[in-house]
Short mmCIF file of C-alpha atoms in Angstrom, two decimals:
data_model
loop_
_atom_site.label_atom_id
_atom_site.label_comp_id
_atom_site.label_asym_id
_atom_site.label_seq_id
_atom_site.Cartn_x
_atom_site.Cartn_y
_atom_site.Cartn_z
CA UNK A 1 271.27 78.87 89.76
CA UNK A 2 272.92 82.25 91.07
CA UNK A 3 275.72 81.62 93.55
CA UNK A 4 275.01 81.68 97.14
CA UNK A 5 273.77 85.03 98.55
CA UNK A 6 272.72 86.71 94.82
CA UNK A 7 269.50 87.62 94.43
CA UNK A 8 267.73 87.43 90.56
CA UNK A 9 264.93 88.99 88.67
CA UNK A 10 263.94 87.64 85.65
CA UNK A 11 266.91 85.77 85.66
CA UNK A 12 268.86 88.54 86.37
CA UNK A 13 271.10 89.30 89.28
CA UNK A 14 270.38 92.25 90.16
CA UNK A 15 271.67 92.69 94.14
CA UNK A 16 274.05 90.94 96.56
CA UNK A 17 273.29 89.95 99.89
CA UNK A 18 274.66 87.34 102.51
CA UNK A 19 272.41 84.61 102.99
CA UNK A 20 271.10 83.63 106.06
CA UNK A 21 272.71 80.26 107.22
CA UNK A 22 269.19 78.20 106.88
CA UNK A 23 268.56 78.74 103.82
CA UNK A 24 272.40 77.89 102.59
CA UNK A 25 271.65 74.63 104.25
CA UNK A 26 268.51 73.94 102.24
CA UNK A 27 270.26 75.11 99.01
CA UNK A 28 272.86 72.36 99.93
CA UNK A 29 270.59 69.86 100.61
CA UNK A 30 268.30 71.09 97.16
CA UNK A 31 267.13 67.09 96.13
CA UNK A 32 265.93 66.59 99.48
CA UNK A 33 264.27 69.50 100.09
CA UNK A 34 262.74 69.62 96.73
CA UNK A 35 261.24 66.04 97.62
CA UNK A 36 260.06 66.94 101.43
CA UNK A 37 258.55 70.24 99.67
CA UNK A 38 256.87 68.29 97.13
CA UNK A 39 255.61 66.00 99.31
CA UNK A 40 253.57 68.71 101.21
CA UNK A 41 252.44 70.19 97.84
CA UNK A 42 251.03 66.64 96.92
CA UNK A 43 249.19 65.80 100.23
CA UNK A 44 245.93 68.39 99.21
CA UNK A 45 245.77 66.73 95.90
CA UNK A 46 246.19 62.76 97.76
CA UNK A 47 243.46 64.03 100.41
CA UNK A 48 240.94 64.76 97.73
CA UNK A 49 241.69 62.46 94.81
CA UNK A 50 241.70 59.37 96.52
CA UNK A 51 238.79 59.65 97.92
CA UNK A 52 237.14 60.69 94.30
CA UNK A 53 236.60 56.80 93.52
CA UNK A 54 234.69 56.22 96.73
CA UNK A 55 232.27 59.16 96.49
CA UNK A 56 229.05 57.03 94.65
CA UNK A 57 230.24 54.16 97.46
CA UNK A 58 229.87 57.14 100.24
CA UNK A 59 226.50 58.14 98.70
CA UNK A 60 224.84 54.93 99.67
CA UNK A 61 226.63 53.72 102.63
CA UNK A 62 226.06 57.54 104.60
CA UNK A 63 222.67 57.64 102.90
CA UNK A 64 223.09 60.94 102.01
CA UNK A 65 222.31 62.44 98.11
CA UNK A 66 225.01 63.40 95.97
CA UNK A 67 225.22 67.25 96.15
CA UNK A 68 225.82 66.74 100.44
CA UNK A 69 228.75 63.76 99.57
CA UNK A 70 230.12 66.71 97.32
CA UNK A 71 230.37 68.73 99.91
CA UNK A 72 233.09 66.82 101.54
CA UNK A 73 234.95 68.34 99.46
CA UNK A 74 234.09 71.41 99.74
CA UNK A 75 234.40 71.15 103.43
CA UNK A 76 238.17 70.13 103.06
CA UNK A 77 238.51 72.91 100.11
CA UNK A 78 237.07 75.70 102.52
CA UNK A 79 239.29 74.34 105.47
CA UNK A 80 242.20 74.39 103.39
CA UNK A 81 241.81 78.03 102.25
CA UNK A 82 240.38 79.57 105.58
CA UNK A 83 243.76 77.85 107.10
CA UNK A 84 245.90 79.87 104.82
CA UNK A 85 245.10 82.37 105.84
CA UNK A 86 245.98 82.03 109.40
CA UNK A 87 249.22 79.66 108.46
CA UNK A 88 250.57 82.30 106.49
CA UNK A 89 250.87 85.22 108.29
CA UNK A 90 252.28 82.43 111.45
CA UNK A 91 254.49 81.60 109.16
CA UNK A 92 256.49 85.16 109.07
CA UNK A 93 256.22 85.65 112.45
CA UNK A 94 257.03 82.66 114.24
CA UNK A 95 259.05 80.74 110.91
CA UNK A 96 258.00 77.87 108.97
CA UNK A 97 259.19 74.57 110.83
CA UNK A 98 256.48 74.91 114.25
CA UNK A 99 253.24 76.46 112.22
CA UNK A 100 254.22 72.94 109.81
CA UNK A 101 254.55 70.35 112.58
CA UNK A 102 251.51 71.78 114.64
CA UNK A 103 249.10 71.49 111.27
CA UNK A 104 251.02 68.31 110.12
CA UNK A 105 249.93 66.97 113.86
CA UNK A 106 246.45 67.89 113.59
CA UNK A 107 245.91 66.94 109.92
CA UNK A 108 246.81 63.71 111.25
CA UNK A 109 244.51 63.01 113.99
CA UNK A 110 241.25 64.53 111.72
CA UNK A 111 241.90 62.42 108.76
CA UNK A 112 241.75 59.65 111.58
CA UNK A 113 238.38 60.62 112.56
CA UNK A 114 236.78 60.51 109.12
CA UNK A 115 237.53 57.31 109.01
CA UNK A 116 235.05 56.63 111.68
CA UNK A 117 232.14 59.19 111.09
CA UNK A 118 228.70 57.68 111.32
CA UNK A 119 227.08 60.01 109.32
CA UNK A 120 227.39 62.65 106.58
CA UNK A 121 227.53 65.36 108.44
CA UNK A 122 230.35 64.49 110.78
CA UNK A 123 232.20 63.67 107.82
CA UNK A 124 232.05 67.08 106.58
CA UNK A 125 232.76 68.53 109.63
CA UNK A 126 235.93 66.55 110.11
CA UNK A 127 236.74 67.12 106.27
CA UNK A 128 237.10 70.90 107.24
CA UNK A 129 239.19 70.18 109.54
CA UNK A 130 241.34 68.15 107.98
CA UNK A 131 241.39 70.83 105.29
CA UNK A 132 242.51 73.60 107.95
CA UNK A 133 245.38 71.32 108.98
CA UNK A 134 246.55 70.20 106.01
CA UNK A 135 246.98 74.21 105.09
CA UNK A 136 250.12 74.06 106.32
CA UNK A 137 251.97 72.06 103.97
CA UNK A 138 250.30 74.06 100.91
CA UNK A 139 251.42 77.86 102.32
CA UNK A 140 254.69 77.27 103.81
CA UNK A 141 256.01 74.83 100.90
CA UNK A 142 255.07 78.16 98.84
CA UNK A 143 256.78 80.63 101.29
CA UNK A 144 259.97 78.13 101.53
CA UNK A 145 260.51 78.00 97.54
CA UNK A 146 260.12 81.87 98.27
CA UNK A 147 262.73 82.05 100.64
CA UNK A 148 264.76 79.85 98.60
CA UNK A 149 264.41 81.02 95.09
CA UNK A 150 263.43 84.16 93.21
CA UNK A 151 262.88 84.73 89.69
CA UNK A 152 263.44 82.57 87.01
CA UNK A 153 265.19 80.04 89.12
CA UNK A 154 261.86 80.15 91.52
CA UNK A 155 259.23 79.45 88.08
CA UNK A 156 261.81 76.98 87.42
CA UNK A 157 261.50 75.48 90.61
CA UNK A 158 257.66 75.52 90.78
CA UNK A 159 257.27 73.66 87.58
CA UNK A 160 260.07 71.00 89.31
CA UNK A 161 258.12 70.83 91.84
CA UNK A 162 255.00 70.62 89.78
CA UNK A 163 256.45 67.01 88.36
CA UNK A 164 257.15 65.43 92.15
CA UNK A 165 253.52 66.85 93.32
CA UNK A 166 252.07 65.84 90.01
CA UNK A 167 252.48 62.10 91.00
CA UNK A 168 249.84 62.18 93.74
CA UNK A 169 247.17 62.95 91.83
CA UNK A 170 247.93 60.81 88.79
CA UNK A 171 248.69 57.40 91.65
CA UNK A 172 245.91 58.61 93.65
CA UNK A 173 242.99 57.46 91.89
CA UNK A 174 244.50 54.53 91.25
CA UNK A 175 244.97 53.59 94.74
CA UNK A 176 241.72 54.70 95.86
CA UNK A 177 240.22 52.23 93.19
CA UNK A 178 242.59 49.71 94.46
CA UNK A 179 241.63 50.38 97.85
CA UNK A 180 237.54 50.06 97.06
CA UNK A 181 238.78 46.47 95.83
CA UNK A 182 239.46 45.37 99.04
CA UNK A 183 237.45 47.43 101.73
CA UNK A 184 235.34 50.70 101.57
CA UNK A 185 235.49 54.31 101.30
CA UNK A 186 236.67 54.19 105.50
CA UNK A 187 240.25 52.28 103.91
CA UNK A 188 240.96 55.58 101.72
CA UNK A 189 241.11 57.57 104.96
CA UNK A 190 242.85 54.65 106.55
CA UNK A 191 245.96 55.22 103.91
CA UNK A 192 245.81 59.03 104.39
CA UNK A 193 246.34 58.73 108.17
CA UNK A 194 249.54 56.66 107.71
CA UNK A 195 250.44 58.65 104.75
CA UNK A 196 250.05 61.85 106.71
CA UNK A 197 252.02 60.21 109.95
CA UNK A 198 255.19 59.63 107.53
CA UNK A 199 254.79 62.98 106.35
CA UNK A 200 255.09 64.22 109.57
CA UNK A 201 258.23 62.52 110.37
CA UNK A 202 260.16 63.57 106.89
CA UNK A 203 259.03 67.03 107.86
CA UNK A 204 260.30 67.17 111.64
CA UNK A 205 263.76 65.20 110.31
CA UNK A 206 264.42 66.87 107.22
CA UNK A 207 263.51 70.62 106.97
CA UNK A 208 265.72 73.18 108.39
CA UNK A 209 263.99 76.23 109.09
CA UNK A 210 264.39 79.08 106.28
CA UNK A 211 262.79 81.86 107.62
CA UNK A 212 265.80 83.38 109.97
CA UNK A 213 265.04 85.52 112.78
CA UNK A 214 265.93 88.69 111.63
CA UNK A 215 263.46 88.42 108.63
CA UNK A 216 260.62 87.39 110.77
CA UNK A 217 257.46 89.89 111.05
CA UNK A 218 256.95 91.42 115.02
CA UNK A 219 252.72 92.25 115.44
CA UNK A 220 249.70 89.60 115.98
CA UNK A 221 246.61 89.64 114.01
CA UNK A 222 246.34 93.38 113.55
CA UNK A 223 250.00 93.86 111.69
CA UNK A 224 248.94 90.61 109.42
CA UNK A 225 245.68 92.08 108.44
CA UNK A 226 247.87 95.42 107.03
CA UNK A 227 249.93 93.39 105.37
CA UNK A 228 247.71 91.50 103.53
CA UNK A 229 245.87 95.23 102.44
CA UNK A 230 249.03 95.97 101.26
CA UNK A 231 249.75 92.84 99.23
CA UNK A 232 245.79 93.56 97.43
CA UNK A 233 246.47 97.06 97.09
CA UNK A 234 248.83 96.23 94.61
CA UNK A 235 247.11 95.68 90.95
CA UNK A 236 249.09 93.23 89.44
CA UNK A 237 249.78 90.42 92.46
CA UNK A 238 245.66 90.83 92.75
CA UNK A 239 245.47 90.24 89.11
CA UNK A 240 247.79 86.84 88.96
CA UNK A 241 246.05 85.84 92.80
CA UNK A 242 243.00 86.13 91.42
CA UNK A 243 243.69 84.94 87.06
CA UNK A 244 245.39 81.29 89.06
CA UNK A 245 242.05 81.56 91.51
CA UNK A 246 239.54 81.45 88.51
CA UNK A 247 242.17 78.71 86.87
CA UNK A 248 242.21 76.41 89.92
CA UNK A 249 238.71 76.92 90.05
CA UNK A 250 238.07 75.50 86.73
CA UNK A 251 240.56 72.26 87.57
CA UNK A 252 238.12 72.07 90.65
CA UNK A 253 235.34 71.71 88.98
CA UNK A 254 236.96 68.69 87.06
CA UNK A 255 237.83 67.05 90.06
CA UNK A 256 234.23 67.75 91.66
CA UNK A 257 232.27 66.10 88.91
CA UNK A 258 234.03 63.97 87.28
CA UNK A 259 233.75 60.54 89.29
CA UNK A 260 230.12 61.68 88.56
CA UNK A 261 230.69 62.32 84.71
CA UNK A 262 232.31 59.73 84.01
CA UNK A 263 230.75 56.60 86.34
CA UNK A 264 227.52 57.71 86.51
CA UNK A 265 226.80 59.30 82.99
CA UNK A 266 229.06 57.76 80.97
CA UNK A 267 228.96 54.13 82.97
CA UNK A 268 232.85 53.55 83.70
CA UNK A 269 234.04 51.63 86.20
CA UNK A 270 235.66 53.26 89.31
CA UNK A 271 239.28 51.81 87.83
CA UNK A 272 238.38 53.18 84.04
CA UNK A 273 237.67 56.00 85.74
CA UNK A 274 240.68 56.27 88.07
CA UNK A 275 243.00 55.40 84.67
CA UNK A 276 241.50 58.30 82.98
CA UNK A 277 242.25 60.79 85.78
CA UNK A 278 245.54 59.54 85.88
CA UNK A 279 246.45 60.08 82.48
CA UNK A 280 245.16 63.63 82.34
CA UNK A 281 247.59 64.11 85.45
CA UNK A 282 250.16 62.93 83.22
CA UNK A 283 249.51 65.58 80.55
CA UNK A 284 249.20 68.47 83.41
CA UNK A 285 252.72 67.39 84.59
CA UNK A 286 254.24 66.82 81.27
CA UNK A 287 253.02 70.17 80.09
CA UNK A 288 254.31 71.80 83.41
CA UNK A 289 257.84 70.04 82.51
CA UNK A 290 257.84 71.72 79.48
CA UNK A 291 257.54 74.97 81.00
CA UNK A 292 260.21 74.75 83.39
CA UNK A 293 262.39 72.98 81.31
CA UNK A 294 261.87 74.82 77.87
CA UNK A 295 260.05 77.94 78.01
CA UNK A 296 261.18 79.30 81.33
CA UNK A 297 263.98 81.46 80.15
CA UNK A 298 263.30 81.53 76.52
CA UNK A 299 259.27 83.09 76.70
CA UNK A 300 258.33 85.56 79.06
CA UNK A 301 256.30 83.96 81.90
CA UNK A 302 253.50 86.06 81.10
CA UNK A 303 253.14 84.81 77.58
CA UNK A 304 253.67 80.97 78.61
CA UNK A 305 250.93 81.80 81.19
CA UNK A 306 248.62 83.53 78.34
CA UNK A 307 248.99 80.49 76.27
CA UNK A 308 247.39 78.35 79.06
CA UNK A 309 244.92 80.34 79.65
CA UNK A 310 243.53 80.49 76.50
CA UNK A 311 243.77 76.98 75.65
CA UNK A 312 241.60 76.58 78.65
CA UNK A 313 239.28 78.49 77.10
CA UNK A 314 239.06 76.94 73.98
CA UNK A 315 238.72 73.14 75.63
CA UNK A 316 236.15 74.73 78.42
CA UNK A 317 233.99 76.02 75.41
CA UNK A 318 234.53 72.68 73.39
CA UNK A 319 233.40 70.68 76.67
CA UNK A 320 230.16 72.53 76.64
CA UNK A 321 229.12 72.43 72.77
CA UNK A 322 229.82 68.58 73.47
CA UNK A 323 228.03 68.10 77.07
CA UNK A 324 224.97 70.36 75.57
CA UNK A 325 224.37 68.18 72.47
CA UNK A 326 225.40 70.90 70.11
CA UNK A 327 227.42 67.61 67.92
CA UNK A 328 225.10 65.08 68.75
CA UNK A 329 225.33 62.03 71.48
CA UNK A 330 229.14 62.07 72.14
CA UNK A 331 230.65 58.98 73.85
CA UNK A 332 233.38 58.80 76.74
CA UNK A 333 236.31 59.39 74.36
CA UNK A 334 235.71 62.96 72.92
CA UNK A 335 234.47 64.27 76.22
CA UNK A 336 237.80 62.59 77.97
CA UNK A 337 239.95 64.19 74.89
CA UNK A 338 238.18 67.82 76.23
CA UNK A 339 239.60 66.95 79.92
CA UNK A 340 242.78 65.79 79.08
CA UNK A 341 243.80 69.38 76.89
CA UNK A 342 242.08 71.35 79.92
CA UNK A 343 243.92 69.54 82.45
CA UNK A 344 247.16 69.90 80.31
CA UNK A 345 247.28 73.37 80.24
CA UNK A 346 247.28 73.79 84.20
CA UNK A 347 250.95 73.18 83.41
CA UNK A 348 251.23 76.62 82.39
CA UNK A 349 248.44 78.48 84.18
CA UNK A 350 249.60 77.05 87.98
CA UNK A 351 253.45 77.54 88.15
CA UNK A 352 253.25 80.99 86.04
CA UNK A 353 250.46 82.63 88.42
CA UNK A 354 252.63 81.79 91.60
CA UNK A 355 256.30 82.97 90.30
CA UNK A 356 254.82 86.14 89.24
CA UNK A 357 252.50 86.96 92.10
CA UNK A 358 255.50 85.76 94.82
CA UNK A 359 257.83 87.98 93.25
CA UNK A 360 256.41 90.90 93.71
CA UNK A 361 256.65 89.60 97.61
CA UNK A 362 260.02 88.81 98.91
CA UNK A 363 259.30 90.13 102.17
CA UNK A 364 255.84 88.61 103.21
CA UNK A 365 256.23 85.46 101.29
CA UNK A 366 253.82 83.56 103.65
CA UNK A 367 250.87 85.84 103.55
CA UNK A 368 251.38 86.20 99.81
CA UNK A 369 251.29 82.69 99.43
CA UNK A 370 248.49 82.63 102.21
CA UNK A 371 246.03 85.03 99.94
CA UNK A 372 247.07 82.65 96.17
CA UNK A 373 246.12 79.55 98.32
CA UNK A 374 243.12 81.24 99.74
CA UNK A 375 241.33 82.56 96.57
CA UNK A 376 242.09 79.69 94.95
CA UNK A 377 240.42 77.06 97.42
CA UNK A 378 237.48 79.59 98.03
CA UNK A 379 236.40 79.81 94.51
CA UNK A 380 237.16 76.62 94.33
CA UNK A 381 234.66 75.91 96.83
CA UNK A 382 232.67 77.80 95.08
CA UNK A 383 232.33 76.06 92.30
CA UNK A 384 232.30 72.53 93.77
CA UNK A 385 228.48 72.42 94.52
CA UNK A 386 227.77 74.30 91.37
CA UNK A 387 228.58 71.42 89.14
CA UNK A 388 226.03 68.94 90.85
CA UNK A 389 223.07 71.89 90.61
CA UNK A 390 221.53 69.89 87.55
CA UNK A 391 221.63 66.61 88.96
CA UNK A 392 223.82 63.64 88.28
CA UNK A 393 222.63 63.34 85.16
CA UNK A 394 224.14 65.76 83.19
CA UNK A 395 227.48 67.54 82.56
CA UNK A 396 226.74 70.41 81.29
CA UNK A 397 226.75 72.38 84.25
CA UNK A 398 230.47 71.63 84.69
CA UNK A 399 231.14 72.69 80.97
CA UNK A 400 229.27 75.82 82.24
CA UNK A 401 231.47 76.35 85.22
CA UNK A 402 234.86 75.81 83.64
CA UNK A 403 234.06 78.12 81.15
CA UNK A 404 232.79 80.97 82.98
CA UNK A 405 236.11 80.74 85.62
CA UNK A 406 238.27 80.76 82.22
CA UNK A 407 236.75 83.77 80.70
CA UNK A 408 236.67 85.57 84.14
CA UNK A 409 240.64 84.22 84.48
CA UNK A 410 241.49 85.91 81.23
CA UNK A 411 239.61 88.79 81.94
CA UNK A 412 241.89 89.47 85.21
CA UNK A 413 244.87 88.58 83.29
CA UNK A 414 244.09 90.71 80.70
CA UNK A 415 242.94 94.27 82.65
CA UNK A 416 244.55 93.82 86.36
CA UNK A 417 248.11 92.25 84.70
CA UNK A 418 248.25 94.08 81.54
CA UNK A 419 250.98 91.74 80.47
CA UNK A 420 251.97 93.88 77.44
CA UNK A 421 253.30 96.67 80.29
CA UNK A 422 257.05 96.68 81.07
CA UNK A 423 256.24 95.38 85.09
CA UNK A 424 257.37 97.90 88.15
CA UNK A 425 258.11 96.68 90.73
CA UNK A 426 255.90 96.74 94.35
CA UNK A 427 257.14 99.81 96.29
CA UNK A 428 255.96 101.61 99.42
CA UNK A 429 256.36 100.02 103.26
CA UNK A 430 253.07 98.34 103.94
CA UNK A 431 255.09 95.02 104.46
CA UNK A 432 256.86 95.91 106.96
CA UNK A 433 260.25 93.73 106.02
CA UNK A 434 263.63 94.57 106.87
CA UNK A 435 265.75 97.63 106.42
CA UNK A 436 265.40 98.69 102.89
CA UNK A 437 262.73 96.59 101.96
CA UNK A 438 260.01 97.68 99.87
CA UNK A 439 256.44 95.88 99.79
CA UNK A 440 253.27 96.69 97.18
CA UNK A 441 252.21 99.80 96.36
CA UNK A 442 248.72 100.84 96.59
#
């Protein structure tokens, strides 16, 4: 780590400034905020994988089909990336710590009300909004690792963080299962209210604020909206927003059909299936420890990220030849082999995506973060529904999905990145930071 008030690029330090009091705190207190941080990273993944066990349960007891439960999901998906996108640009104006608490407060009292919804459609409804709350913790635990960190030292830190946020969705599952044992789907949101309550209180204790004034964006909706143009006008942060879009999209569409995939098709229970998600958690965490602790610093992030990608592809396009009887009847096993290797390399598509995009930002690091969460929790949402289109019957429709979002992720990679092209950095003012700041070109 660079000593206090040195600034890095590539692991590099390349200018000296004095750092602003808040953030030497959090840099003192680096365990602790690391945990706190990770704990807001790994609330999206506990809202929506713990409830993945209870979705055939929800099916029957909201008498609703399949394709509406799924879009429960999508509701908190589309809540979660519409509330980026208002969190973010909050976030540099006002800080991080009060746009946090507010959505932290909120998230709280609509993951209350799903507990009680009568019907499908309040459920949904109440699912977005839970999903616009709980944007908070995703964008500003983003912008605060931005304000924190930069370069190598901030991919490092994202893959760190990657291990404490990789535990929710690996225990998830399991507690959800555990949880269906002993009362219904209305216990999972039970646990998430509570959850969400201690949350709360970590946050309000334990995070300093480490946006300081005098970096804080002056200008309502109107200056945000610029600055977001600026941050797409600039090639290569819209080619890594929208390669770890397509990427997330193609996790998504694992976590959308699987409880499906594997219950329904492939007759597991909802514990076999809740061991099985676990365990390809485990290999997306592992494989993000090995980036942060081995190749970050020795391989160029942009080659560790290439690698993912394409062994995305390659599992995607094995998934389908299996789902679409190209080998013959396949069993559980092979198909769970596919998802495991898929899920794996999200370890290197997830951290590498961010650290590039937010360095190109130092000076808007909440609406940066705000458009990476928002593309990838649209297309996300996007392809949620898209899985079920065939019925609940068949897989191949997510085979189809994760390999069309893994071709198009390459494809941005490849022509908006151009990864083989010493990088420039952003230029021009269309950020509007401090003194001597420079933002994205167009």
């Amino acid at each position: 780590m660079p000593e206090s008030g040195q600034r890095t690029t590539q692991g590099h330090i390349t200018e000296r400034a004095p750092e602003p009091t808040g953030v030497a705190a959090a840099r003192r207190t680096g365990l602790l905020v690391t945990l706190v941080l990770g704990g807001l990273t790994a609330l999206p993944p506990l809202s929506m994988d713990m409830y993945l066990p209870a979705l055939p349960e929800v099916t029957g007891a909201l008498h609703a089909p399949a394709a509406t439960v799924q879009l429960t999901l999508t509701a908190c998906l589309a809540g979660m990336a519409l509330g980026q996108l208002v969190v973010g640009p909050m976030s540099d104006k006002w800080g991080r710590r009060r746009p946090l608490l507010i959505g932290m407060i909120v998230y709280v009292l609509a993951t209350a009300v799903c507990a009680l919804a009568p019907t499908a459609e309040t459920l949904i409804g109440f699912r977005l909004l839970q999903g616009l709350a709980g944007a908070a913790g995703i964008v500003i635990a983003r912008a605060v690792v931005r304000d924190l960190y930069d370069g190598v030292e901030m991919a490092r830190f994202f893959s760190t963080l990657m291990l404490i946020s990789g535990v929710a969705p690996i225990i998830a599952p399991l507690i959800g299962g555990q949880i269906l044992r002993i009362t219904d789907w209305r216990g999972v949101f039970h646990v998430l209210t509570v959850i969400g309550i201690l949350l709360t209180l970590v946050v309000w204790r334990f995070l300093a604020e480490t946006l300081p004034p005098e970096r804080r964006h002056e200008g309502g909706v109107g200056q945000a909206l610029r600055t977001m143009k600026g941050l797409l006008a600039d090639r290569v942060f819209t080619g890594y927003m929208l390669t770890g879009g397509l990427a997330f999209a193609a996790l998504f569409a694992y976590i959308s059909a699987s409880p499906f995939v594997v219950q329904e098709i492939y007759g597991a229970s909802p514990q076999t299936f809740s061991l099985l998600f676990g365990l390809n958690s485990i290999g997306l965490v592992a494989v993000g420890q090995i980036n942060g602790k081995l190749l970050v610093g020795r391989v160029s992030l942009d080659k560790a990220l290439g690698w993912g990608l394409g062994t995305i592809l390659v599992s995607s396009l094995a998934l389908l030849l299996m789902t679409s009887g190209v080998f013959g009847e396949v069993g559980l096993v092979p198909v769970a082999a596919g998802l495991f290797v898929l899920m794996s390399a999200m370890g290197l598509a997830m951290p590498n995506t961010n650290a590039q995009a937010l360095m190109r930002t130092p000076h808007a690091a909440g609406s940066a973060s705000a458009l990476l969460g928002t593309t990838s929790f649209l297309v996300g949402a996007v392809a949620s529904p898209l899985v079920g289109i065939a019925g609940e019957h068949t897989a191949v429709p997510m085979a189809v999905v994760q390999l069309t979002c893994a071709v198009l992720a390459l494809t941005c990679f490849l022509g908006l990145c151009r990864p083989w092209q010493p990088a420039k950095p952003a230029t021009g003012s269309s950020l509007h930071g401090p003194a001597g700041a420079t933002g994205p070109a167009a």
